[in-house]
């Protein structure tokens, strides 16, 4: 009897401590101090009311230039476990200004997936970016939406509308549920809402920010729908010439559910997907912790690289977060440059976004604003 | 929505069965195993994970 | 200290903890848990409650499938349905061994094909098939081997092959083109298995068998048995045919419905609560293993041990890797179950990609070999489940001995598929 009481008590202690940890990381508040360029903050449910009140009713930050022009949608957090993507959207929403055109920024495209970490993945609960004023902490997140928001999974996920069979858990993967389904699962509805946004706001370009493991062949590249090949090719050429090596590839026609395929097929917008290297995601990674996430240094991944198994270089310097965020910032700027030259009437002129060199020199944290010193009216939570 | 609720009911039923077996169990190894196995079911039921 | 050194030390500590626990007569499940806890301590993570609980979550949905499917089967048994079916099959087919074998093999392939889980095959039809085989003079260990091997093949068979799906997802490869590369070897190997192991069987002594078999309740009939299965398949197939109009039910709920119908149709009174409690108790070793494996993988990932294993595997010479697949795949399966796909399958497919092999065929070949690991101790989850379901009393090693011939065939086919994957690429049509 005493023995049983002890065992049960130990179990309860485990339950309380783990439960608290899960609860805290799920409800961790991530402030966004909107910058001078943001003119409106909308809710995604304004474009599709069915997701109102759900975990995925994301903020949509709207930046508008004085001059009329084109429209850009930037998606961060399609896969929240790829932090450079979300951090880049923070830099945009907190710093950018716009001379011409409109930009819509979604920092948490699959917000539900920011509230969970992967079973057997051993992810840290959160990560902190150092700043002059201390630091800002972000939810770690996963590739898939939280089962607390979408449960159960089917035994096989059949993609709408192509009926392509995909792995069952990918029904919670935002970059497998495009173009979305109005009466589908939460993740499908989220894509549907984003597609509604693209249509209603006449978005010209959609940029979907990602990171990838170095073992994945699609890395350090712009993946483009066939509509956007000119822009992507030109941007990657200039970037490789002036800043860092950047590839370009065409979205495969038969791979369904991905943003660079379906947004292009179902809307007038040109979808582009950017990938930067994230050693934290590699299957051969060693100790899994916040350090690896942010510094991107890993002995085992280097070993796999020496064996010729990787599609991107890695050495003992690793792939620090500032390099990855810097790549995303410069790639966005470059794409807009190329686009605006070709489409003067639909130009988007973005200012006050740091380039690659500047992000590396000053650090990502230099572009995060201190919420404790900001006007509370300017603070939004992701 | 209804289906999700049915899943929570299913988990609650499993928790009930396991809890009952745990209380009736006479072997310490079995008790430890029940406690560990109950952990994810309880956390899901409490909507913590 | 380099990462290799520290991960090696942690791995050694985990292995030592596992062995020590075993010496103190601790069950395999708890020994794995002990290894995980020691790994966390030596790895400098202390007793990380969050990671323990998160690891324990890894196979929650699979545990629910096991519980509901087993409940369904146990209710069917309690209602007298199993005895009824066995008697009818024997009466109808006792003279045609060839037909009987083909029917049994196909019958066993179906549940695993649809669910991706060999254990579901064992639970749904394994017991019945073993009973029929028993009356054909096949000893229980041999019958268990037949059930186990075909159950493994059924799990690898399309449309749902979890190893292929999880690995494909891990390398961001669409799960398409797998149907024929998985279906052909699985079907051929299943038939070979039942014919080879069942070769020496005798015609059934029908009268004797019927005398020994339990008598089903008088009001039992085909409809009462077929209806729950019909509902099960109807719900699964409806989800496939009308994926956008039919709600997503998930397998646990579908099994729960089938169980409910069995309970309602039962001609005898069933103590539902008692059967449920016994089901959970019966499954404790299986669910316990899954849960503890999840914790173990999480701690291995946290401390870099998993990376050490992966990187060691993928940096070996390619031909050595291919020729040792017969060892590495089953062993990884026996330790990690489906976790073997993300841990080992992903780096292997990436290695094959760099060698210019066809990843779909190579992965299909690997998927056929993987399930063999489910019979290998320490976990031996499905092997143990089979032995239990069949009701075998002999030593576990007797059962393993009978698995060898089909296992060799499976390994041969799987490995050849990897080596000649490029030549077989024409199979990846849908
Ligand atoms: Zn991604």
mmCIF file with all atom_site columns, C-alpha atoms in Angstrom, chain C residues 153 156 181-182 184-186 188-189 192 321-327 329-330 352 357-372 406-422 424:
data_model
loop_
_atom_site.group_PDB
_atom_site.id
_atom_site.type_symbol
_atom_site.label_atom_id
_atom_site.label_alt_id
_atom_site.label_comp_id
_atom_site.label_asym_id
_atom_site.label_entity_id
_atom_site.label_seq_id
_atom_site.pdbx_PDB_ins_code
_atom_site.Cartn_x
_atom_site.Cartn_y
_atom_site.Cartn_z
_atom_site.occupancy
_atom_site.B_iso_or_equiv
_atom_site.pdbx_formal_charge
_atom_site.auth_seq_id
_atom_site.auth_comp_id
_atom_site.auth_asym_id
_atom_site.auth_atom_id
_atom_site.pdbx_PDB_model_num
ATOM 1  C CA . UNK C 1 153 ? 4.292  -8.483  -44.632 1.00 0.00 ? 153 UNK C CA 1
ATOM 2  C CA . UNK C 1 156 ? 4.595  -3.479  -45.144 1.00 0.00 ? 156 UNK C CA 1
ATOM 3  C CA . UNK C 1 181 ? 6.951  -2.276  -55.360 1.00 0.00 ? 181 UNK C CA 1
ATOM 4  C CA . UNK C 1 182 ? 5.339  -3.141  -52.025 1.00 0.00 ? 182 UNK C CA 1
ATOM 5  C CA . UNK C 1 184 ? 4.206  -7.728  -55.366 1.00 0.00 ? 184 UNK C CA 1
ATOM 6  C CA . UNK C 1 185 ? 6.891  -8.828  -52.882 1.00 0.00 ? 185 UNK C CA 1
ATOM 7  C CA . UNK C 1 186 ? 4.457  -8.892  -49.965 1.00 0.00 ? 186 UNK C CA 1
ATOM 8  C CA . UNK C 1 188 ? 4.476  -13.457 -53.201 1.00 0.00 ? 188 UNK C CA 1
ATOM 9  C CA . UNK C 1 189 ? 6.351  -13.778 -49.915 1.00 0.00 ? 189 UNK C CA 1
ATOM 10 C CA . UNK C 1 192 ? 5.601  -18.693 -50.121 1.00 0.00 ? 192 UNK C CA 1
ATOM 11 C CA . UNK C 1 321 ? 25.507 -0.774  -45.433 1.00 0.00 ? 321 UNK C CA 1
ATOM 12 C CA . UNK C 1 322 ? 23.437 -2.547  -48.078 1.00 0.00 ? 322 UNK C CA 1
ATOM 13 C CA . UNK C 1 323 ? 24.768 -5.995  -47.284 1.00 0.00 ? 323 UNK C CA 1
ATOM 14 C CA . UNK C 1 324 ? 24.142 -5.536  -43.566 1.00 0.00 ? 324 UNK C CA 1
ATOM 15 C CA . UNK C 1 325 ? 20.587 -4.259  -44.007 1.00 0.00 ? 325 UNK C CA 1
ATOM 16 C CA . UNK C 1 326 ? 19.404 -7.737  -43.032 1.00 0.00 ? 326 UNK C CA 1
ATOM 17 C CA . UNK C 1 327 ? 20.873 -7.034  -39.599 1.00 0.00 ? 327 UNK C CA 1
ATOM 18 C CA . UNK C 1 329 ? 16.885 -2.992  -40.185 1.00 0.00 ? 329 UNK C CA 1
ATOM 19 C CA . UNK C 1 330 ? 15.419 -5.728  -37.966 1.00 0.00 ? 330 UNK C CA 1
ATOM 20 C CA . UNK C 1 352 ? 21.002 5.684   -51.426 1.00 0.00 ? 352 UNK C CA 1
ATOM 21 C CA . UNK C 1 357 ? 19.632 4.239   -56.491 1.00 0.00 ? 357 UNK C CA 1
ATOM 22 C CA . UNK C 1 358 ? 15.889 4.506   -57.008 1.00 0.00 ? 358 UNK C CA 1
ATOM 23 C CA . UNK C 1 359 ? 14.665 5.694   -53.606 1.00 0.00 ? 359 UNK C CA 1
ATOM 24 C CA . UNK C 1 360 ? 11.121 4.335   -53.981 1.00 0.00 ? 360 UNK C CA 1
ATOM 25 C CA . UNK C 1 361 ? 12.164 0.764   -54.823 1.00 0.00 ? 361 UNK C CA 1
ATOM 26 C CA . UNK C 1 362 ? 15.015 0.827   -52.303 1.00 0.00 ? 362 UNK C CA 1
ATOM 27 C CA . UNK C 1 363 ? 12.685 2.049   -49.574 1.00 0.00 ? 363 UNK C CA 1
ATOM 28 C CA . UNK C 1 364 ? 10.077 -0.561  -50.534 1.00 0.00 ? 364 UNK C CA 1
ATOM 29 C CA . UNK C 1 365 ? 12.767 -3.244  -50.267 1.00 0.00 ? 365 UNK C CA 1
ATOM 30 C CA . UNK C 1 366 ? 13.742 -1.962  -46.832 1.00 0.00 ? 366 UNK C CA 1
ATOM 31 C CA . UNK C 1 367 ? 10.097 -1.796  -45.741 1.00 0.00 ? 367 UNK C CA 1
ATOM 32 C CA . UNK C 1 368 ? 9.696  -5.520  -46.426 1.00 0.00 ? 368 UNK C CA 1
ATOM 33 C CA . UNK C 1 369 ? 12.678 -6.373  -44.210 1.00 0.00 ? 369 UNK C CA 1
ATOM 34 C CA . UNK C 1 370 ? 11.870 -4.044  -41.304 1.00 0.00 ? 370 UNK C CA 1
ATOM 35 C CA . UNK C 1 371 ? 8.920  -5.948  -39.794 1.00 0.00 ? 371 UNK C CA 1
ATOM 36 C CA . UNK C 1 372 ? 11.124 -8.996  -39.177 1.00 0.00 ? 372 UNK C CA 1
ATOM 37 C CA . UNK C 1 406 ? 10.755 -17.136 -44.599 1.00 0.00 ? 406 UNK C CA 1
ATOM 38 C CA . UNK C 1 407 ? 12.970 -14.479 -43.018 1.00 0.00 ? 407 UNK C CA 1
ATOM 39 C CA . UNK C 1 408 ? 15.881 -15.438 -45.247 1.00 0.00 ? 408 UNK C CA 1
ATOM 40 C CA . UNK C 1 409 ? 13.620 -15.257 -48.297 1.00 0.00 ? 409 UNK C CA 1
ATOM 41 C CA . UNK C 1 410 ? 12.306 -11.852 -47.243 1.00 0.00 ? 410 UNK C CA 1
ATOM 42 C CA . UNK C 1 411 ? 15.804 -10.522 -46.601 1.00 0.00 ? 411 UNK C CA 1
ATOM 43 C CA . UNK C 1 412 ? 16.971 -11.803 -49.964 1.00 0.00 ? 412 UNK C CA 1
ATOM 44 C CA . UNK C 1 413 ? 14.083 -10.187 -51.841 1.00 0.00 ? 413 UNK C CA 1
ATOM 45 C CA . UNK C 1 414 ? 14.387 -6.919  -49.907 1.00 0.00 ? 414 UNK C CA 1
ATOM 46 C CA . UNK C 1 415 ? 18.147 -6.601  -50.342 1.00 0.00 ? 415 UNK C CA 1
ATOM 47 C CA . UNK C 1 416 ? 17.965 -7.443  -54.046 1.00 0.00 ? 416 UNK C CA 1
ATOM 48 C CA . UNK C 1 417 ? 15.291 -4.772  -54.430 1.00 0.00 ? 417 UNK C CA 1
ATOM 49 C CA . UNK C 1 418 ? 17.684 -2.219  -52.938 1.00 0.00 ? 418 UNK C CA 1
ATOM 50 C CA . UNK C 1 419 ? 20.630 -3.309  -55.101 1.00 0.00 ? 419 UNK C CA 1
ATOM 51 C CA . UNK C 1 420 ? 18.657 -3.502  -58.348 1.00 0.00 ? 420 UNK C CA 1
ATOM 52 C CA . UNK C 1 421 ? 16.333 -0.618  -57.527 1.00 0.00 ? 421 UNK C CA 1
ATOM 53 C CA . UNK C 1 422 ? 17.253 1.253   -60.662 1.00 0.00 ? 422 UNK C CA 1
ATOM 54 C CA . UNK C 1 424 ? 13.012 -2.062  -61.094 1.00 0.00 ? 424 UNK C CA 1
#
